[in-house]
Amino acid sequence: MRHLIDFGDLSREEWDTLYARASQIMDDPAQFMDVCRGRVSCNLFYEPSTRTNFSFQTAMMRLGGTVFGFADPNSSSVSKGETLKDTVKMVSGYADVLVMRTPWEGAAKAASLYSPIPVVNAGDGGHMHPTQTTADLTTITRLRGGVDGLSIGLCGDLKNGRTVHSLIKAMEKFRDVKFFLISPRELAVPEYIRAFMREHNIWFTEVSGLEAVIPQLDVLYMTRIQRERFVDPLEYERNKGIYILTRRKLDRAKPDMLVMHPLPRVDEITVDVDDDPRAAYFQQARYGMFARMALLADLANQPRLERTDAVEIGTKPVCTNPRCITQTEHYLPPLVKKNGGKDCCAFCDAELK
Ligand code: NCD
């Protein structure tokens, strides 16, 4: 693997190797303290983050490497109007790996076209968040022994929740996983995710009630209603507080069900759930650091490319998704890919109209 933009960039074998390394790190961290000695990570965070940014930073530090970057783009030349391409061309001259989070969908993919060093997508708008998936899969594997055959409930904002999209994409690599997609109709998964599940014969059902399905689940993955992604504030008001997991609701769940959440939580899990042995979300955040250590140990040690391939210069966006990176960075090439037989934008996955 050269970049991690979408969880699909990893083969099942690469995931198994990554998990095996994360396990070794958890069991004997001292053995890894010099693995990235002399290596430098550039972390560009164009959007708020606590866990992802901190866990990438601490992961690099625990491997003996160092980190620079910004957590607020207003403190960088981005605020002077620099293009993403120029920022990437420049910082990739200083670093060995580039970790980015942006509000624009497809931005990490765009950056990878111009980067001689590996690019890691740490969240691109409401699209994907593959390193959260490495945290999620590490948690499930470590606590449940494996992922195959599990019934997983995904609850909340499945439309804008990028962690959900990446987790669903990962399940193509496992066997007999069942998804219970729990959301109001207006916050259901995007069509390209539904097409992906159909194409890969992933079993799923879409429901609006949590309580009816909770007894069937092995994992319940709660998510925050993604307020910052709503164009219409009334839509947010209608949906906030819609699912709240309480201790009482947990009474009907299996005794070994895992309660997961990428965090931050707002009100979707009451604090009295935190002390239930099934609550795994804080542990999940810690496992995320180990998974990122395993990832950086590989990516930050890859040789830099002498030069990147020439990229076709675009003139106007072919994608109509207003949150797609091609809407603001017009030089990007008009790349197209197939999703479930349909032509889609290769940056943000939206269907091309
Ligand atoms: C998630 C994100 O940023 O997408 N947080 C995280 O990375 N752990 C989930 C969220 O913000 O709700």
mmCIF file of C-alpha atoms and ligand atoms in Angstrom:
data_model
loop_
_atom_site.group_PDB
_atom_site.id
_atom_site.type_symbol
_atom_site.label_atom_id
_atom_site.label_comp_id
_atom_site.label_asym_id
_atom_site.label_seq_id
_atom_site.Cartn_x
_atom_site.Cartn_y
_atom_site.Cartn_z
ATOM 1 C CA MET A 1 0.000 0.000 0.000
ATOM 2 C CA ARG A 2 1.249 3.452 -0.882
ATOM 3 C CA HIS A 3 -1.531 5.739 0.453
ATOM 4 C CA LEU A 4 -4.509 5.085 2.724
ATOM 5 C CA ILE A 5 -7.352 7.081 1.208
ATOM 6 C CA ASP A 6 -10.177 4.534 1.332
ATOM 7 C CA PHE A 7 -10.265 1.287 3.303
ATOM 8 C CA GLY A 8 -10.523 -0.462 -0.069
ATOM 9 C CA ASP A 9 -6.850 0.474 -0.631
ATOM 10 C CA LEU A 10 -5.968 -2.328 1.810
ATOM 11 C CA SER A 11 -6.213 -5.966 0.800
ATOM 12 C CA ARG A 12 -7.411 -8.464 3.416
ATOM 13 C CA GLU A 13 -3.841 -9.721 3.682
ATOM 14 C CA GLU A 14 -2.528 -6.177 4.280
ATOM 15 C CA TRP A 15 -5.174 -5.640 6.949
ATOM 16 C CA ASP A 16 -4.210 -8.912 8.678
ATOM 17 C CA THR A 17 -0.552 -7.850 8.642
ATOM 18 C CA LEU A 18 -1.454 -4.418 10.017
ATOM 19 C CA TYR A 19 -3.559 -5.932 12.795
ATOM 20 C CA ALA A 20 -0.811 -8.416 13.662
ATOM 21 C CA ARG A 21 1.621 -5.511 13.994
ATOM 22 C CA ALA A 22 -0.840 -3.473 16.096
ATOM 23 C CA SER A 23 -1.195 -6.501 18.401
ATOM 24 C CA GLN A 24 2.569 -6.862 18.732
ATOM 25 C CA ILE A 25 2.840 -3.164 19.567
ATOM 26 C CA MET A 26 0.139 -3.480 22.246
ATOM 27 C CA ASP A 27 1.854 -6.487 23.764
ATOM 28 C CA ASP A 28 5.392 -5.104 23.688
ATOM 29 C CA PRO A 29 5.527 -1.379 22.873
ATOM 30 C CA ALA A 30 9.202 -1.012 23.880
ATOM 31 C CA GLN A 31 10.230 -3.065 20.858
ATOM 32 C CA PHE A 32 8.836 -0.363 18.538
ATOM 33 C CA MET A 33 10.144 2.818 20.143
ATOM 34 C CA ASP A 34 12.746 3.498 17.444
ATOM 35 C CA VAL A 35 10.883 2.250 14.390
ATOM 36 C CA CYS A 36 10.294 5.813 13.112
ATOM 37 C CA ARG A 37 13.417 7.423 14.599
ATOM 38 C CA GLY A 38 14.355 10.375 12.338
ATOM 39 C CA ARG A 39 11.041 10.228 10.477
ATOM 40 C CA VAL A 40 8.727 13.224 10.322
ATOM 41 C CA SER A 41 4.958 13.316 9.935
ATOM 42 C CA CYS A 42 3.091 16.369 8.634
ATOM 43 C CA ASN A 43 -0.432 16.564 10.069
ATOM 44 C CA LEU A 44 -2.697 18.998 8.219
ATOM 45 C CA PHE A 45 -6.021 19.339 10.038
ATOM 46 C CA TYR A 46 -8.392 21.704 8.242
ATOM 47 C CA GLU A 47 -11.257 20.679 10.574
ATOM 48 C CA PRO A 48 -11.624 20.189 14.345
ATOM 49 C CA SER A 49 -10.253 16.978 15.782
ATOM 50 C CA THR A 50 -9.200 15.673 19.180
ATOM 51 C CA ARG A 51 -8.752 11.881 18.997
ATOM 52 C CA THR A 52 -7.585 11.554 15.438
ATOM 53 C CA ASN A 53 -5.015 14.341 15.577
ATOM 54 C CA PHE A 54 -3.758 13.448 19.063
ATOM 55 C CA SER A 55 -3.626 9.739 18.350
ATOM 56 C CA PHE A 56 -1.648 10.316 15.146
ATOM 57 C CA GLN A 57 0.720 12.601 17.041
ATOM 58 C CA THR A 58 1.224 10.244 19.974
ATOM 59 C CA ALA A 59 1.524 7.267 17.623
ATOM 60 C CA MET A 60 4.438 8.955 15.835
ATOM 61 C CA MET A 61 6.053 10.034 19.125
ATOM 62 C CA ARG A 62 5.823 6.507 20.553
ATOM 63 C CA LEU A 63 7.631 5.228 17.461
ATOM 64 C CA GLY A 64 10.445 7.731 18.000
ATOM 65 C CA GLY A 65 9.373 10.079 15.190
ATOM 66 C CA THR A 66 8.305 13.732 15.226
ATOM 67 C CA VAL A 67 5.307 15.698 13.992
ATOM 68 C CA PHE A 68 4.584 19.167 12.637
ATOM 69 C CA GLY A 69 1.526 20.724 11.013
ATOM 70 C CA PHE A 70 -1.546 22.746 11.837
ATOM 71 C CA ALA A 71 -4.857 22.142 13.545
ATOM 72 C CA ASP A 72 -6.259 25.436 12.333
ATOM 73 C CA PRO A 73 -5.801 26.314 8.639
ATOM 74 C CA ASN A 74 -6.227 30.024 9.427
ATOM 75 C CA SER A 75 -2.720 29.970 10.844
ATOM 76 C CA SER A 76 -1.255 28.799 7.501
ATOM 77 C CA SER A 77 -0.941 30.052 3.930
ATOM 78 C CA VAL A 78 -4.202 28.313 3.101
ATOM 79 C CA SER A 79 -5.833 31.482 4.432
ATOM 80 C CA LYS A 80 -3.888 33.466 1.795
ATOM 81 C CA GLY A 81 -5.521 31.416 -0.938
ATOM 82 C CA GLU A 82 -2.905 28.713 -1.539
ATOM 83 C CA THR A 83 -4.229 25.714 -3.479
ATOM 84 C CA LEU A 84 -4.287 22.253 -1.941
ATOM 85 C CA LYS A 85 -1.862 21.106 -4.620
ATOM 86 C CA ASP A 86 0.733 23.740 -3.728
ATOM 87 C CA THR A 87 0.397 23.074 0.013
ATOM 88 C CA VAL A 88 0.906 19.348 -0.607
ATOM 89 C CA LYS A 89 3.847 19.859 -3.003
ATOM 90 C CA MET A 90 5.528 22.010 -0.410
ATOM 91 C CA VAL A 91 4.941 20.145 2.870
ATOM 92 C CA SER A 92 5.749 16.809 1.250
ATOM 93 C CA GLY A 93 9.252 18.214 0.753
ATOM 94 C CA TYR A 94 9.622 18.486 4.528
ATOM 95 C CA ALA A 95 7.998 15.248 5.734
ATOM 96 C CA ASP A 96 7.961 11.466 5.236
ATOM 97 C CA VAL A 97 4.211 10.967 5.610
ATOM 98 C CA LEU A 98 1.246 13.325 5.261
ATOM 99 C CA VAL A 99 -1.866 12.947 7.433
ATOM 100 C CA MET A 100 -4.826 15.125 6.427
ATOM 101 C CA ARG A 101 -8.306 15.936 7.596
ATOM 102 C CA THR A 102 -10.497 18.236 5.544
ATOM 103 C CA PRO A 103 -14.145 19.266 5.198
ATOM 104 C CA TRP A 104 -13.937 18.600 1.409
ATOM 105 C CA GLU A 105 -14.838 15.154 0.151
ATOM 106 C CA GLY A 106 -12.104 13.561 -1.931
ATOM 107 C CA ALA A 107 -9.370 15.953 -0.722
ATOM 108 C CA ALA A 108 -6.982 13.220 0.444
ATOM 109 C CA LYS A 109 -7.338 11.472 -2.896
ATOM 110 C CA ALA A 110 -6.578 14.801 -4.618
ATOM 111 C CA ALA A 111 -3.496 15.301 -2.414
ATOM 112 C CA SER A 112 -2.218 11.813 -3.233
ATOM 113 C CA LEU A 113 -1.981 12.731 -6.933
ATOM 114 C CA TYR A 114 0.710 15.307 -6.169
ATOM 115 C CA SER A 115 2.514 13.745 -3.232
ATOM 116 C CA PRO A 116 5.861 11.895 -3.389
ATOM 117 C CA ILE A 117 5.220 10.652 0.171
ATOM 118 C CA PRO A 118 2.320 8.514 1.471
ATOM 119 C CA VAL A 119 -0.938 10.359 2.185
ATOM 120 C CA VAL A 120 -3.303 9.209 4.923
ATOM 121 C CA ASN A 121 -6.946 10.273 4.882
ATOM 122 C CA ALA A 122 -7.832 11.248 8.455
ATOM 123 C CA GLY A 123 -11.383 12.175 7.415
ATOM 124 C CA ASP A 124 -12.634 13.946 4.262
ATOM 125 C CA GLY A 125 -15.951 15.685 4.886
ATOM 126 C CA GLY A 126 -18.870 13.282 5.225
ATOM 127 C CA HIS A 127 -17.142 10.786 2.928
ATOM 128 C CA MET A 128 -14.526 8.436 4.443
ATOM 129 C CA HIS A 129 -12.382 7.933 7.537
ATOM 130 C CA PRO A 130 -10.356 4.742 6.980
ATOM 131 C CA THR A 131 -8.026 5.052 9.973
ATOM 132 C CA GLN A 132 -11.037 5.172 12.302
ATOM 133 C CA THR A 133 -11.910 1.839 10.700
ATOM 134 C CA THR A 134 -8.481 0.471 11.651
ATOM 135 C CA ALA A 135 -9.328 1.514 15.246
ATOM 136 C CA ASP A 136 -12.794 -0.072 15.009
ATOM 137 C CA LEU A 137 -11.583 -3.364 13.547
ATOM 138 C CA THR A 138 -8.732 -3.573 16.045
ATOM 139 C CA THR A 139 -11.256 -3.112 18.870
ATOM 140 C CA ILE A 140 -13.670 -5.729 17.532
ATOM 141 C CA THR A 141 -10.910 -8.241 16.777
ATOM 142 C CA ARG A 142 -9.187 -7.752 20.112
ATOM 143 C CA LEU A 143 -12.383 -7.916 22.190
ATOM 144 C CA ARG A 144 -14.451 -10.397 20.169
ATOM 145 C CA GLY A 145 -11.704 -12.548 18.638
ATOM 146 C CA GLY A 146 -12.671 -11.689 15.048
ATOM 147 C CA VAL A 147 -15.106 -9.925 12.772
ATOM 148 C CA ASP A 148 -16.571 -12.749 10.644
ATOM 149 C CA GLY A 149 -20.177 -13.692 11.352
ATOM 150 C CA LEU A 150 -21.010 -10.682 13.568
ATOM 151 C CA SER A 151 -24.266 -8.726 13.518
ATOM 152 C CA ILE A 152 -23.370 -5.054 13.636
ATOM 153 C CA GLY A 153 -25.844 -2.253 14.322
ATOM 154 C CA LEU A 154 -24.848 1.183 12.975
ATOM 155 C CA CYS A 155 -27.008 3.836 14.573
ATOM 156 C CA GLY A 156 -27.457 7.581 14.064
ATOM 157 C CA ASP A 157 -26.316 9.808 11.213
ATOM 158 C CA LEU A 158 -25.467 7.256 8.548
ATOM 159 C CA LYS A 159 -25.709 9.833 5.778
ATOM 160 C CA ASN A 160 -22.956 12.160 6.968
ATOM 161 C CA GLY A 161 -21.035 9.770 9.238
ATOM 162 C CA ARG A 162 -17.772 9.076 7.427
ATOM 163 C CA THR A 163 -16.712 6.476 10.023
ATOM 164 C CA VAL A 164 -19.787 4.437 9.104
ATOM 165 C CA HIS A 165 -19.016 4.589 5.371
ATOM 166 C CA SER A 166 -15.457 3.374 5.888
ATOM 167 C CA LEU A 167 -16.536 0.592 8.251
ATOM 168 C CA ILE A 168 -19.102 -0.662 5.740
ATOM 169 C CA LYS A 169 -16.483 -0.629 2.977
ATOM 170 C CA ALA A 170 -14.171 -2.721 5.138
ATOM 171 C CA MET A 171 -16.730 -5.506 5.557
ATOM 172 C CA GLU A 172 -16.267 -6.659 1.999
ATOM 173 C CA LYS A 173 -13.054 -8.249 3.350
ATOM 174 C CA PHE A 174 -14.846 -10.351 5.987
ATOM 175 C CA ARG A 175 -17.401 -13.154 5.850
ATOM 176 C CA ASP A 176 -21.073 -13.286 6.857
ATOM 177 C CA VAL A 177 -21.287 -9.900 8.538
ATOM 178 C CA LYS A 178 -24.839 -8.557 8.927
ATOM 179 C CA PHE A 179 -25.556 -4.840 9.090
ATOM 180 C CA PHE A 180 -28.562 -3.340 10.869
ATOM 181 C CA LEU A 181 -28.604 0.251 9.635
ATOM 182 C CA ILE A 182 -30.570 2.268 12.175
ATOM 183 C CA SER A 183 -31.391 5.840 11.165
ATOM 184 C CA PRO A 184 -34.240 8.167 10.287
ATOM 185 C CA ARG A 185 -34.990 8.022 6.568
ATOM 186 C CA GLU A 186 -33.406 11.427 5.914
ATOM 187 C CA LEU A 187 -30.121 10.310 7.505
ATOM 188 C CA ALA A 188 -29.858 6.928 5.759
ATOM 189 C CA VAL A 189 -26.598 5.822 4.065
ATOM 190 C CA PRO A 190 -25.771 7.447 0.707
ATOM 191 C CA GLU A 191 -26.720 5.545 -2.423
ATOM 192 C CA TYR A 192 -23.099 4.704 -3.318
ATOM 193 C CA ILE A 193 -22.763 2.847 -0.001
ATOM 194 C CA ARG A 194 -25.978 0.920 -0.636
ATOM 195 C CA ALA A 195 -24.720 0.072 -4.140
ATOM 196 C CA PHE A 196 -21.426 -1.106 -2.621
ATOM 197 C CA MET A 197 -23.183 -3.470 -0.204
ATOM 198 C CA ARG A 198 -25.338 -4.901 -2.993
ATOM 199 C CA GLU A 199 -22.360 -5.329 -5.300
ATOM 200 C CA HIS A 200 -20.396 -7.198 -2.611
ATOM 201 C CA ASN A 201 -23.354 -9.250 -1.320
ATOM 202 C CA ILE A 202 -23.153 -7.739 2.154
ATOM 203 C CA TRP A 203 -26.345 -8.503 4.108
ATOM 204 C CA PHE A 204 -28.078 -5.349 5.393
ATOM 205 C CA THR A 205 -31.422 -4.087 6.577
ATOM 206 C CA GLU A 206 -32.470 -0.453 7.109
ATOM 207 C CA VAL A 207 -34.682 0.296 10.109
ATOM 208 C CA SER A 208 -35.621 3.395 12.097
ATOM 209 C CA GLY A 209 -35.982 1.896 15.591
ATOM 210 C CA LEU A 210 -33.067 0.922 17.835
ATOM 211 C CA GLU A 211 -34.927 -0.957 20.548
ATOM 212 C CA ALA A 212 -36.497 -3.586 18.297
ATOM 213 C CA VAL A 213 -33.144 -4.778 16.893
ATOM 214 C CA ILE A 214 -30.853 -4.350 19.909
ATOM 215 C CA PRO A 215 -31.290 -7.964 21.181
ATOM 216 C CA GLN A 216 -29.872 -9.311 17.883
ATOM 217 C CA LEU A 217 -26.646 -7.314 17.859
ATOM 218 C CA ASP A 218 -23.062 -8.353 18.646
ATOM 219 C CA VAL A 219 -21.797 -4.800 18.149
ATOM 220 C CA LEU A 220 -23.748 -1.559 18.481
ATOM 221 C CA TYR A 221 -21.887 1.332 16.833
ATOM 222 C CA MET A 222 -23.451 4.618 17.893
ATOM 223 C CA THR A 223 -22.698 7.860 16.019
ATOM 224 C CA ARG A 224 -23.162 11.571 16.559
ATOM 225 C CA ILE A 225 -25.629 13.525 14.421
ATOM 226 C CA GLN A 226 -23.061 15.440 12.322
ATOM 227 C CA ARG A 227 -24.329 18.965 12.932
ATOM 228 C CA GLU A 228 -21.576 20.657 10.877
ATOM 229 C CA ARG A 229 -22.641 18.811 7.702
ATOM 230 C CA PHE A 230 -26.275 19.980 7.689
ATOM 231 C CA VAL A 231 -27.120 22.581 5.068
ATOM 232 C CA ASP A 232 -30.574 23.077 6.593
ATOM 233 C CA PRO A 233 -30.421 23.840 10.359
ATOM 234 C CA LEU A 234 -34.042 22.711 10.731
ATOM 235 C CA GLU A 235 -33.092 19.267 9.501
ATOM 236 C CA TYR A 236 -30.533 19.100 12.309
ATOM 237 C CA GLU A 237 -33.097 20.277 14.867
ATOM 238 C CA ARG A 238 -35.510 17.566 13.706
ATOM 239 C CA ASN A 239 -32.929 14.834 14.132
ATOM 240 C CA LYS A 240 -30.806 15.776 17.125
ATOM 241 C CA GLY A 241 -31.344 13.605 20.165
ATOM 242 C CA ILE A 242 -33.184 11.024 18.086
ATOM 243 C CA TYR A 243 -31.262 7.995 19.402
ATOM 244 C CA ILE A 244 -30.117 7.856 22.983
ATOM 245 C CA LEU A 245 -28.617 4.655 24.323
ATOM 246 C CA THR A 246 -29.409 4.294 28.014
ATOM 247 C CA ARG A 247 -28.616 1.654 30.611
ATOM 248 C CA ARG A 248 -32.255 0.587 30.460
ATOM 249 C CA LYS A 249 -32.122 -0.049 26.693
ATOM 250 C CA LEU A 250 -28.939 -2.057 27.217
ATOM 251 C CA ASP A 251 -30.871 -4.480 29.454
ATOM 252 C CA ARG A 252 -32.268 -6.059 26.301
ATOM 253 C CA ALA A 253 -28.880 -6.438 24.607
ATOM 254 C CA LYS A 254 -26.675 -9.550 24.625
ATOM 255 C CA PRO A 255 -24.408 -9.770 27.686
ATOM 256 C CA ASP A 256 -21.283 -9.603 25.493
ATOM 257 C CA MET A 257 -22.444 -7.007 22.950
ATOM 258 C CA LEU A 258 -19.860 -4.272 22.363
ATOM 259 C CA VAL A 259 -21.004 -0.662 22.538
ATOM 260 C CA MET A 260 -18.764 1.360 20.246
ATOM 261 C CA HIS A 261 -18.641 5.029 19.227
ATOM 262 C CA PRO A 262 -15.928 6.896 17.271
ATOM 263 C CA LEU A 263 -16.456 9.839 19.680
ATOM 264 C CA PRO A 264 -16.993 12.684 20.406
ATOM 265 C CA ARG A 265 -20.401 11.872 21.835
ATOM 266 C CA VAL A 266 -22.996 14.557 22.376
ATOM 267 C CA ASP A 267 -26.021 12.897 23.971
ATOM 268 C CA GLU A 268 -26.375 9.635 22.070
ATOM 269 C CA ILE A 269 -25.001 7.509 24.928
ATOM 270 C CA THR A 270 -25.937 8.458 28.485
ATOM 271 C CA VAL A 271 -23.033 8.638 30.948
ATOM 272 C CA ASP A 272 -24.444 5.807 33.063
ATOM 273 C CA VAL A 273 -23.558 3.434 30.208
ATOM 274 C CA ASP A 274 -19.832 4.236 30.624
ATOM 275 C CA ASP A 275 -19.403 1.831 33.530
ATOM 276 C CA ASP A 276 -21.228 -1.047 31.865
ATOM 277 C CA PRO A 277 -18.646 -3.720 30.927
ATOM 278 C CA ARG A 278 -19.992 -3.656 27.373
ATOM 279 C CA ALA A 279 -18.992 -0.003 26.866
ATOM 280 C CA ALA A 280 -15.878 -0.158 24.652
ATOM 281 C CA TYR A 281 -15.635 3.387 23.283
ATOM 282 C CA PHE A 282 -12.788 4.763 25.381
ATOM 283 C CA GLN A 283 -10.794 1.591 24.848
ATOM 284 C CA GLN A 284 -11.567 1.933 21.131
ATOM 285 C CA ALA A 285 -9.884 5.366 21.122
ATOM 286 C CA ARG A 286 -6.766 3.860 22.709
ATOM 287 C CA TYR A 287 -6.698 0.944 20.262
ATOM 288 C CA GLY A 288 -6.867 3.581 17.534
ATOM 289 C CA MET A 289 -3.478 4.886 18.611
ATOM 290 C CA PHE A 290 -1.943 1.406 18.342
ATOM 291 C CA ALA A 291 -3.528 0.828 14.945
ATOM 292 C CA ARG A 292 -2.080 4.164 13.776
ATOM 293 C CA MET A 293 1.332 3.193 15.118
ATOM 294 C CA ALA A 294 1.192 0.042 13.001
ATOM 295 C CA LEU A 295 0.213 2.121 9.972
ATOM 296 C CA LEU A 296 2.890 4.798 10.442
ATOM 297 C CA ALA A 297 5.592 2.201 11.075
ATOM 298 C CA ASP A 298 4.985 1.087 7.502
ATOM 299 C CA LEU A 299 4.097 4.299 5.652
ATOM 300 C CA ALA A 300 6.629 6.691 7.237
ATOM 301 C CA ASN A 301 9.425 4.301 6.270
ATOM 302 C CA GLN A 302 8.565 4.069 2.593
ATOM 303 C CA PRO A 303 11.044 5.589 0.159
ATOM 304 C CA ARG A 304 10.048 8.969 -1.249
ATOM 305 C CA LEU A 305 9.243 8.973 -4.979
ATOM 306 C CA GLU A 306 11.808 10.763 -7.126
ATOM 307 C CA ARG A 307 8.938 12.510 -8.875
ATOM 308 C CA THR A 308 5.178 12.069 -9.101
ATOM 309 C CA ASP A 309 3.456 11.180 -12.385
ATOM 310 C CA ALA A 310 2.185 14.038 -14.522
ATOM 311 C CA VAL A 311 -1.505 14.708 -13.838
ATOM 312 C CA GLU A 312 -3.992 15.893 -16.460
ATOM 313 C CA ILE A 313 -5.137 19.443 -15.800
ATOM 314 C CA GLY A 314 -8.887 19.893 -15.438
ATOM 315 C CA THR A 315 -10.833 22.987 -16.364
ATOM 316 C CA LYS A 316 -14.222 22.700 -14.700
ATOM 317 C CA PRO A 317 -15.751 20.172 -12.279
ATOM 318 C CA VAL A 318 -17.681 17.220 -13.706
ATOM 319 C CA CYS A 319 -19.007 16.319 -10.250
ATOM 320 C CA THR A 320 -22.023 18.211 -8.909
ATOM 321 C CA ASN A 321 -21.597 17.308 -5.209
ATOM 322 C CA PRO A 322 -21.189 20.760 -3.584
ATOM 323 C CA ARG A 323 -18.829 19.288 -0.971
ATOM 324 C CA CYS A 324 -16.512 17.627 -3.506
ATOM 325 C CA ILE A 325 -12.928 18.894 -3.621
ATOM 326 C CA THR A 326 -13.250 19.349 -7.407
ATOM 327 C CA GLN A 327 -15.683 22.230 -6.736
ATOM 328 C CA THR A 328 -12.942 24.384 -5.271
ATOM 329 C CA GLU A 329 -9.748 23.027 -6.868
ATOM 330 C CA HIS A 330 -10.533 23.368 -10.558
ATOM 331 C CA TYR A 331 -7.170 22.098 -11.852
ATOM 332 C CA LEU A 332 -8.027 18.563 -10.647
ATOM 333 C CA PRO A 333 -8.455 15.989 -13.445
ATOM 334 C CA PRO A 334 -12.008 14.790 -14.202
ATOM 335 C CA LEU A 335 -11.487 11.266 -12.817
ATOM 336 C CA VAL A 336 -14.386 8.803 -13.031
ATOM 337 C CA LYS A 337 -14.862 5.376 -11.448
ATOM 338 C CA LYS A 338 -17.600 2.727 -11.452
ATOM 339 C CA ASN A 339 -19.670 2.056 -8.330
ATOM 340 C CA GLY A 340 -22.259 -0.691 -8.727
ATOM 341 C CA GLY A 341 -22.094 -0.221 -12.518
ATOM 342 C CA LYS A 342 -22.686 3.568 -12.381
ATOM 343 C CA ASP A 343 -20.287 6.375 -13.283
ATOM 344 C CA CYS A 344 -19.162 8.141 -10.113
ATOM 345 C CA CYS A 345 -16.684 10.835 -9.170
ATOM 346 C CA ALA A 346 -13.373 9.154 -8.314
ATOM 347 C CA PHE A 347 -12.740 11.745 -5.583
ATOM 348 C CA CYS A 348 -16.001 11.790 -3.587
ATOM 349 C CA ASP A 349 -17.909 8.737 -4.974
ATOM 350 C CA ALA A 350 -21.025 10.790 -5.820
ATOM 351 C CA GLU A 351 -22.891 9.587 -8.883
ATOM 352 C CA LEU A 352 -22.218 11.735 -11.959
ATOM 353 C CA LYS A 353 -25.403 13.217 -13.317
HETATM 354 C C1 NCD B 1 -15.395 11.080 14.032
HETATM 355 C C2 NCD B 1 -15.104 11.956 12.827
HETATM 356 O O1 NCD B 1 -14.368 12.933 12.922
HETATM 357 O O2 NCD B 1 -15.631 11.620 11.770
HETATM 358 N N1 NCD B 1 -14.527 11.316 15.090
HETATM 359 C C3 NCD B 1 -13.306 10.689 15.113
HETATM 360 O O3 NCD B 1 -12.520 10.818 14.218
HETATM 361 N N2 NCD B 1 -13.050 9.866 16.133
HETATM 362 C C4 NCD B 1 -16.814 11.068 14.416
HETATM 363 C C5 NCD B 1 -17.521 12.350 14.711
HETATM 364 O O4 NCD B 1 -16.969 13.442 14.614
HETATM 365 O O5 NCD B 1 -18.696 12.264 15.068
#
